[in-house]
Amino acid sequence: MSSQFIPTRVFYEPAALDYPLGKRLVEGFRQMGIDISPTTSHNRVTGIPGKTPAAKYREAKRTLVIGVRRSEKFQSCKPSAHYQLPLVTSCPGMCEYCYLATTLGKKPYIRIYVNLEEILETASKLIEERLPEITRFEGAATSDPIPVERYSGSLKQTIEFFGRQPQGRFRFVTKYTDVDSLLDARHEGHTRFRFSLNCAEVVEKFEHGTPTPEERIIASGKVLQANYPLGFIIAPIFRFPGWQEAYRRLIEHTAQELSKRAPSGWSSEEMTLEFISHRFTSRAKANILGVFPNSALPMEEDVRKFKYGQFGYGKYVYQPEEILEMKEFFLEQAKIYFPEAQIEYFI
Ligand code: SF4
């Protein structure tokens, strides 16, 4: 699949036109001949077609909304960062287990916020408040920010903003591969560029509309060559016949590709690895089956262990002995292929 997202329809808040980015985006989409119309608020967009939840979801994922982020407050983003940095909401991908499905609910359409200067100004203040400590911001807490970067350029500007912040750090994660425009950004090593990976068996079945693992691995090599601190999230990890060999091949192939691109003197100690085993809540299961009625996702409650979550709702995880086996396996693979990498967690 091409990693280039072209929306079917665009909505914009009239106030977005007060910002140069808003104006440029609206004019750009008009010139592309895309259906574009005003909307009162990026939080209440009406006029997206679709009769069933599945059709509505698909159409929303082809809809782009250009808006102004009004709240001056950033949500906290523990434990991976201090704050979320809101540049974009949602993404055009249709991963069946998307971690945003529950939070975005009926509003999975993609939003770009055009008041970037104001957003970065808020980040500056938050960095200042915590001096002399370092303050970390997560750019992918509510989105995959890469697919719309070719239109907005916001991610590059943000990366360069953090390049100028001695005590500010930025991180985000993506499944997309349209990274070329970010390779010459003056990041100064202050942005950690992470890729979400899974084996081909899983991506083909569940991550609709996203680039293949092969394409993501190639993009990660480019990012490494551009001297970014690099990381991988392998998630969600499934058990299926042959899972060990499939994941082993994925990690081996990643290591081979990176070794071709690594700048001289690079060692895997500058890399981070995160591992997340598959889990689901009852609410997520109901949402997923609403949008993907024929989903083949393994979501049988009776073979899983029910675990109370910190936010008051429980989730179904693999059995403890299965998780232990998975954890040992992944830590061993990491040791073989990326012996110095920092393992952030296995959950
Ligand atoms: S790429 Fe990420 S944000 Fe987009 S649908 Fe998939 S999991 Fe969700």
CSV table of C-alpha atoms and ligand atoms in Angstrom, one decimal:
chain,number,residue,atom,x,y,z
A,1,MET,CA,0.0,0.0,0.0
A,2,SER,CA,1.2,3.5,-0.7
A,3,SER,CA,2.0,5.4,2.4
A,4,GLN,CA,0.6,8.6,0.9
A,5,PHE,CA,-2.7,9.7,2.3
A,6,ILE,CA,-5.0,11.7,0.1
A,7,PRO,CA,-8.3,12.6,1.9
A,8,THR,CA,-11.6,12.1,0.1
A,9,ARG,CA,-13.1,15.2,1.9
A,10,VAL,CA,-11.8,18.0,4.0
A,11,PHE,CA,-13.5,20.2,6.6
A,12,TYR,CA,-12.1,23.3,8.1
A,13,GLU,CA,-12.9,25.6,11.0
A,14,PRO,CA,-13.2,29.1,9.6
A,15,ALA,CA,-10.9,30.3,12.5
A,16,ALA,CA,-8.2,28.0,11.0
A,17,LEU,CA,-7.9,30.5,8.1
A,18,ASP,CA,-6.4,33.0,10.6
A,19,TYR,CA,-3.3,30.9,10.7
A,20,PRO,CA,-0.8,30.7,7.8
A,21,LEU,CA,-0.8,26.9,8.0
A,22,GLY,CA,-4.6,26.8,8.0
A,23,LYS,CA,-4.7,29.0,4.9
A,24,ARG,CA,-2.1,27.0,3.1
A,25,LEU,CA,-3.8,23.7,3.8
A,26,VAL,CA,-7.2,24.9,2.7
A,27,GLU,CA,-5.9,26.4,-0.5
A,28,GLY,CA,-3.8,23.3,-1.2
A,29,PHE,CA,-6.7,21.0,-0.9
A,30,ARG,CA,-8.9,23.2,-3.0
A,31,GLN,CA,-6.2,23.2,-5.7
A,32,MET,CA,-6.1,19.4,-5.5
A,33,GLY,CA,-9.8,19.4,-6.3
A,34,ILE,CA,-10.8,17.8,-3.0
A,35,ASP,CA,-14.3,18.3,-1.7
A,36,ILE,CA,-13.8,21.0,1.1
A,37,SER,CA,-16.3,22.7,3.3
A,38,PRO,CA,-16.4,24.6,6.6
A,39,THR,CA,-17.4,23.1,9.9
A,40,THR,CA,-18.3,24.8,13.2
A,41,SER,CA,-15.9,22.8,15.3
A,42,HIS,CA,-13.3,20.1,14.8
A,43,ASN,CA,-15.0,18.3,17.7
A,44,ARG,CA,-18.4,18.1,16.1
A,45,VAL,CA,-18.1,17.3,12.4
A,46,THR,CA,-21.3,16.3,10.7
A,47,GLY,CA,-21.7,15.3,7.1
A,48,ILE,CA,-19.4,12.2,7.0
A,49,PRO,CA,-21.4,9.6,5.0
A,50,GLY,CA,-21.9,5.9,6.0
A,51,LYS,CA,-25.0,3.9,7.0
A,52,THR,CA,-23.4,1.2,9.2
A,53,PRO,CA,-20.7,1.6,11.9
A,54,ALA,CA,-18.2,-0.1,9.6
A,55,ALA,CA,-19.0,2.3,6.6
A,56,LYS,CA,-19.0,5.3,8.9
A,57,TYR,CA,-15.6,4.4,10.2
A,58,ARG,CA,-14.1,3.8,6.8
A,59,GLU,CA,-15.4,7.2,5.6
A,60,ALA,CA,-14.2,9.0,8.7
A,61,LYS,CA,-10.7,7.6,8.1
A,62,ARG,CA,-10.8,9.3,4.7
A,63,THR,CA,-11.9,12.6,6.2
A,64,LEU,CA,-9.5,15.3,7.2
A,65,VAL,CA,-10.5,18.2,9.5
A,66,ILE,CA,-8.4,21.3,9.8
A,67,GLY,CA,-8.9,22.9,13.2
A,68,VAL,CA,-7.5,25.1,16.0
A,69,ARG,CA,-6.5,23.4,19.2
A,70,ARG,CA,-8.1,25.7,21.8
A,71,SER,CA,-7.1,24.1,25.1
A,72,GLU,CA,-3.9,25.5,26.4
A,73,LYS,CA,-3.5,22.5,28.7
A,74,PHE,CA,-1.6,19.4,27.6
A,75,GLN,CA,-2.7,16.1,29.0
A,76,SER,CA,-0.2,14.2,31.0
A,77,CYS,CA,1.4,11.1,29.4
A,78,LYS,CA,2.9,9.0,32.1
A,79,PRO,CA,5.0,7.0,32.2
A,80,SER,CA,6.6,7.4,28.8
A,81,ALA,CA,6.6,11.2,28.8
A,82,HIS,CA,5.5,14.2,30.9
A,83,TYR,CA,3.0,15.6,28.4
A,84,GLN,CA,1.2,14.8,25.2
A,85,LEU,CA,2.0,17.2,22.4
A,86,PRO,CA,-1.2,17.6,20.3
A,87,LEU,CA,-0.3,18.1,16.6
A,88,VAL,CA,-2.7,15.7,15.0
A,89,THR,CA,-5.5,13.4,16.1
A,90,SER,CA,-6.2,9.9,14.6
A,91,CYS,CA,-4.7,8.6,11.4
A,92,PRO,CA,-5.9,7.1,8.1
A,93,GLY,CA,-4.8,3.5,9.1
A,94,MET,CA,-7.4,1.0,10.1
A,95,CYS,CA,-5.7,-1.3,12.5
A,96,GLU,CA,-8.3,-3.5,14.1
A,97,TYR,CA,-6.7,-3.2,17.5
A,98,CYS,CA,-5.9,0.6,17.3
A,99,TYR,CA,-5.3,1.9,20.8
A,100,LEU,CA,-7.3,5.0,19.8
A,101,ALA,CA,-10.5,3.2,18.9
A,102,THR,CA,-11.9,3.4,22.4
A,103,THR,CA,-10.9,7.0,23.1
A,104,LEU,CA,-11.9,8.5,19.7
A,105,GLY,CA,-15.1,6.5,19.7
A,106,LYS,CA,-17.4,7.9,17.0
A,107,LYS,CA,-14.8,10.6,15.9
A,108,PRO,CA,-12.0,8.7,14.2
A,109,TYR,CA,-11.6,11.3,11.5
A,110,ILE,CA,-8.2,12.9,11.2
A,111,ARG,CA,-7.5,16.3,12.6
A,112,ILE,CA,-4.6,18.7,12.0
A,113,TYR,CA,-4.2,21.6,14.4
A,114,VAL,CA,-3.0,24.7,12.7
A,115,ASN,CA,-2.0,26.9,15.6
A,116,LEU,CA,1.4,25.3,15.9
A,117,GLU,CA,3.1,28.4,17.2
A,118,GLU,CA,0.7,28.5,20.1
A,119,ILE,CA,1.1,24.8,20.8
A,120,LEU,CA,4.9,25.1,20.9
A,121,GLU,CA,4.6,28.2,23.0
A,122,THR,CA,2.7,26.1,25.6
A,123,ALA,CA,5.4,23.4,25.4
A,124,SER,CA,8.1,26.2,26.0
A,125,LYS,CA,6.3,27.2,29.2
A,126,LEU,CA,6.0,23.7,30.4
A,127,ILE,CA,9.7,23.1,29.8
A,128,GLU,CA,10.5,26.3,31.7
A,129,GLU,CA,8.3,25.3,34.7
A,130,ARG,CA,10.3,22.1,35.2
A,131,LEU,CA,13.8,23.6,34.8
A,132,PRO,CA,16.5,22.4,35.4
A,133,GLU,CA,14.9,19.0,34.8
A,134,ILE,CA,14.3,17.7,31.3
A,135,THR,CA,10.7,17.6,30.1
A,136,ARG,CA,9.6,15.0,27.6
A,137,PHE,CA,6.7,15.3,25.2
A,138,GLU,CA,4.9,12.5,23.3
A,139,GLY,CA,3.7,13.4,19.8
A,140,ALA,CA,1.8,10.2,19.0
A,141,ALA,CA,-0.5,9.8,22.1
A,142,THR,CA,-3.6,10.4,20.0
A,143,SER,CA,-2.4,9.9,16.5
A,144,ASP,CA,0.1,8.6,14.0
A,145,PRO,CA,1.5,12.0,13.0
A,146,ILE,CA,3.4,10.9,9.8
A,147,PRO,CA,0.6,10.4,7.2
A,148,VAL,CA,-0.5,14.1,7.2
A,149,GLU,CA,3.1,15.5,7.6
A,150,ARG,CA,3.4,15.9,3.8
A,151,TYR,CA,0.6,18.5,4.0
A,152,SER,CA,1.4,20.2,7.3
A,153,GLY,CA,5.1,20.0,7.9
A,154,SER,CA,4.2,20.4,11.6
A,155,LEU,CA,6.3,17.4,12.7
A,156,LYS,CA,9.4,18.8,11.2
A,157,GLN,CA,8.9,22.2,12.7
A,158,THR,CA,8.3,20.5,16.1
A,159,ILE,CA,11.4,18.4,15.8
A,160,GLU,CA,13.4,21.5,15.0
A,161,PHE,CA,11.8,23.3,17.9
A,162,PHE,CA,13.0,20.6,20.3
A,163,GLY,CA,16.4,20.7,18.6
A,164,ARG,CA,16.6,24.2,20.1
A,165,GLN,CA,15.5,23.2,23.6
A,166,PRO,CA,18.4,22.1,25.8
A,167,GLN,CA,15.9,20.7,28.4
A,168,GLY,CA,13.1,19.6,26.1
A,169,ARG,CA,12.8,16.2,24.5
A,170,PHE,CA,10.3,14.8,22.0
A,171,ARG,CA,9.3,11.3,21.0
A,172,PHE,CA,6.6,9.8,18.7
A,173,VAL,CA,5.9,6.5,17.1
A,174,THR,CA,4.7,5.6,13.7
A,175,LYS,CA,3.7,2.7,11.4
A,176,TYR,CA,4.2,4.9,8.4
A,177,THR,CA,7.2,5.4,6.1
A,178,ASP,CA,6.9,8.8,4.5
A,179,VAL,CA,9.9,10.0,6.5
A,180,ASP,CA,12.1,11.6,3.8
A,181,SER,CA,11.1,15.2,4.7
A,182,LEU,CA,12.2,14.7,8.3
A,183,LEU,CA,15.7,13.3,7.5
A,184,ASP,CA,17.4,16.7,7.2
A,185,ALA,CA,15.6,18.2,10.3
A,186,ARG,CA,17.9,19.8,12.8
A,187,HIS,CA,16.9,17.4,15.6
A,188,GLU,CA,20.2,17.6,17.6
A,189,GLY,CA,19.4,14.2,19.0
A,190,HIS,CA,16.4,15.6,21.0
A,191,THR,CA,13.7,13.6,19.2
A,192,ARG,CA,13.3,9.8,19.6
A,193,PHE,CA,11.8,8.4,16.4
A,194,ARG,CA,10.1,5.1,17.1
A,195,PHE,CA,8.6,2.6,14.7
A,196,SER,CA,5.8,0.3,15.6
A,197,LEU,CA,6.6,-3.2,14.1
A,198,ASN,CA,4.9,-6.5,13.9
A,199,CYS,CA,5.5,-9.6,11.9
A,200,ALA,CA,4.0,-9.8,8.3
A,201,GLU,CA,1.4,-12.4,9.4
A,202,VAL,CA,-0.1,-9.9,11.9
A,203,VAL,CA,0.2,-6.7,9.8
A,204,GLU,CA,-1.5,-8.3,6.7
A,205,LYS,CA,-4.4,-9.6,8.8
A,206,PHE,CA,-5.1,-6.7,11.1
A,207,GLU,CA,-3.2,-3.4,10.2
A,208,HIS,CA,-5.3,-2.4,7.1
A,209,GLY,CA,-4.0,0.6,5.2
A,210,THR,CA,-0.5,0.7,6.7
A,211,PRO,CA,2.9,0.0,5.2
A,212,THR,CA,4.4,-3.5,5.4
A,213,PRO,CA,6.9,-4.4,8.0
A,214,GLU,CA,9.6,-4.5,5.3
A,215,GLU,CA,8.8,-0.9,4.3
A,216,ARG,CA,8.9,0.2,8.0
A,217,ILE,CA,12.2,-1.4,8.5
A,218,ILE,CA,13.7,0.4,5.5
A,219,ALA,CA,12.3,3.7,6.8
A,220,SER,CA,13.8,3.0,10.2
A,221,GLY,CA,17.2,2.5,8.5
A,222,LYS,CA,16.9,6.0,6.9
A,223,VAL,CA,16.0,7.5,10.3
A,224,LEU,CA,19.0,5.8,11.9
A,225,GLN,CA,21.3,7.1,9.1
A,226,ALA,CA,20.0,10.6,9.8
A,227,ASN,CA,21.3,10.1,13.4
A,228,TYR,CA,18.0,10.2,15.2
A,229,PRO,CA,17.8,8.3,18.5
A,230,LEU,CA,15.8,5.3,17.3
A,231,GLY,CA,13.3,3.0,19.0
A,232,PHE,CA,10.9,0.1,18.2
A,233,ILE,CA,7.7,-0.9,19.7
A,234,ILE,CA,6.8,-4.5,18.9
A,235,ALA,CA,3.0,-4.5,19.6
A,236,PRO,CA,0.7,-6.1,20.0
A,237,ILE,CA,2.5,-9.4,20.3
A,238,PHE,CA,0.3,-12.5,19.5
A,239,ARG,CA,0.8,-16.2,20.1
A,240,PHE,CA,-0.1,-18.2,17.0
A,241,PRO,CA,1.4,-21.3,15.4
A,242,GLY,CA,4.9,-20.4,14.5
A,243,TRP,CA,5.0,-17.1,16.5
A,244,GLN,CA,8.5,-17.5,17.7
A,245,GLU,CA,10.0,-18.0,14.3
A,246,ALA,CA,7.9,-15.2,12.8
A,247,TYR,CA,9.0,-12.7,15.4
A,248,ARG,CA,12.6,-13.9,15.3
A,249,ARG,CA,12.8,-13.3,11.6
A,250,LEU,CA,11.3,-9.8,12.1
A,251,ILE,CA,14.0,-8.9,14.6
A,252,GLU,CA,16.8,-10.5,12.7
A,253,HIS,CA,15.7,-8.7,9.5
A,254,THR,CA,15.6,-5.4,11.3
A,255,ALA,CA,19.1,-5.9,12.7
A,256,GLN,CA,20.4,-6.7,9.2
A,257,GLU,CA,18.8,-3.7,7.6
A,258,LEU,CA,20.0,-1.3,10.4
A,259,SER,CA,23.5,-2.6,10.2
A,260,LYS,CA,23.6,-1.5,6.5
A,261,ARG,CA,22.6,2.0,7.4
A,262,ALA,CA,24.1,2.7,10.8
A,263,PRO,CA,26.4,5.7,11.0
A,264,SER,CA,29.9,4.7,12.0
A,265,GLY,CA,30.4,4.2,15.7
A,266,TRP,CA,26.7,3.6,16.3
A,267,SER,CA,25.9,1.0,18.9
A,268,SER,CA,22.5,-0.4,19.8
A,269,GLU,CA,22.8,1.2,23.3
A,270,GLU,CA,21.3,4.3,21.8
A,271,MET,CA,18.2,2.3,20.8
A,272,THR,CA,15.1,1.6,22.9
A,273,LEU,CA,12.8,-1.4,22.6
A,274,GLU,CA,9.2,-1.7,23.9
A,275,PHE,CA,7.2,-4.9,23.9
A,276,ILE,CA,3.4,-5.1,24.4
A,277,SER,CA,1.6,-8.4,24.5
A,278,HIS,CA,-2.0,-8.4,23.1
A,279,ARG,CA,-4.7,-7.4,25.5
A,280,PHE,CA,-8.3,-6.2,25.1
A,281,THR,CA,-11.1,-4.8,27.2
A,282,SER,CA,-14.8,-5.7,26.8
A,283,ARG,CA,-15.5,-2.2,25.5
A,284,ALA,CA,-12.7,-2.4,22.9
A,285,LYS,CA,-14.0,-5.8,21.8
A,286,ALA,CA,-17.5,-4.5,21.3
A,287,ASN,CA,-16.1,-1.5,19.3
A,288,ILE,CA,-13.9,-3.6,17.2
A,289,LEU,CA,-16.7,-6.0,16.3
A,290,GLY,CA,-18.9,-3.1,15.5
A,291,VAL,CA,-16.5,-1.8,12.9
A,292,PHE,CA,-14.9,-5.1,11.8
A,293,PRO,CA,-17.8,-7.7,12.2
A,294,ASN,CA,-15.7,-10.5,10.7
A,295,SER,CA,-12.6,-9.7,12.7
A,296,ALA,CA,-10.3,-12.7,13.2
A,297,LEU,CA,-8.6,-11.1,16.2
A,298,PRO,CA,-8.2,-13.6,19.0
A,299,MET,CA,-10.6,-12.2,21.7
A,300,GLU,CA,-12.0,-15.2,23.5
A,301,GLU,CA,-12.3,-14.2,27.1
A,302,ASP,CA,-12.2,-17.7,28.5
A,303,VAL,CA,-8.6,-18.5,27.4
A,304,ARG,CA,-7.3,-15.2,28.8
A,305,LYS,CA,-6.6,-14.0,32.2
A,306,PHE,CA,-8.8,-11.1,33.5
A,307,LYS,CA,-6.7,-8.3,35.1
A,308,TYR,CA,-8.0,-5.2,36.8
A,309,GLY,CA,-6.6,-2.1,35.1
A,310,GLN,CA,-5.5,1.1,36.9
A,311,PHE,CA,-8.4,3.0,35.4
A,312,GLY,CA,-11.1,0.9,36.9
A,313,TYR,CA,-11.9,-1.3,33.9
A,314,GLY,CA,-10.4,-4.8,33.5
A,315,LYS,CA,-8.6,-6.2,30.5
A,316,TYR,CA,-8.0,-9.7,29.1
A,317,VAL,CA,-4.3,-10.6,28.9
A,318,TYR,CA,-2.5,-13.8,28.0
A,319,GLN,CA,-2.1,-16.3,30.9
A,320,PRO,CA,0.9,-15.6,33.2
A,321,GLU,CA,2.9,-18.6,32.0
A,322,GLU,CA,2.3,-17.6,28.4
A,323,ILE,CA,3.4,-14.0,29.1
A,324,LEU,CA,6.5,-15.3,30.9
A,325,GLU,CA,7.4,-17.4,27.9
A,326,MET,CA,6.9,-14.5,25.5
A,327,LYS,CA,8.9,-12.2,27.7
A,328,GLU,CA,11.8,-14.6,27.9
A,329,PHE,CA,11.7,-15.1,24.2
A,330,PHE,CA,11.8,-11.4,23.3
A,331,LEU,CA,14.5,-10.5,25.8
A,332,GLU,CA,16.6,-13.3,24.4
A,333,GLN,CA,16.1,-12.1,20.9
A,334,ALA,CA,16.9,-8.6,21.9
A,335,LYS,CA,20.1,-9.8,23.5
A,336,ILE,CA,21.1,-11.7,20.3
A,337,TYR,CA,20.3,-9.0,17.8
A,338,PHE,CA,20.5,-5.7,19.7
A,339,PRO,CA,22.7,-6.6,22.7
A,340,GLU,CA,23.1,-3.1,24.1
A,341,ALA,CA,19.5,-1.8,23.5
A,342,GLN,CA,17.6,-0.4,26.4
A,343,ILE,CA,14.5,-2.5,27.0
A,344,GLU,CA,11.9,0.0,28.3
A,345,TYR,CA,9.4,-2.6,29.3
A,346,PHE,CA,7.6,-5.9,28.4
A,347,ILE,CA,4.0,-5.9,29.3
B,1,SF4,S1,-1.5,3.3,12.6
B,1,SF4,FE1,-1.6,3.6,14.8
B,1,SF4,S2,-3.0,5.3,15.1
B,1,SF4,FE2,-3.3,4.5,13.0
B,1,SF4,S3,-5.0,3.0,13.1
B,1,SF4,FE3,-3.1,1.9,13.3
B,1,SF4,S4,-2.8,1.7,15.5
B,1,SF4,FE4,-4.3,3.4,15.2
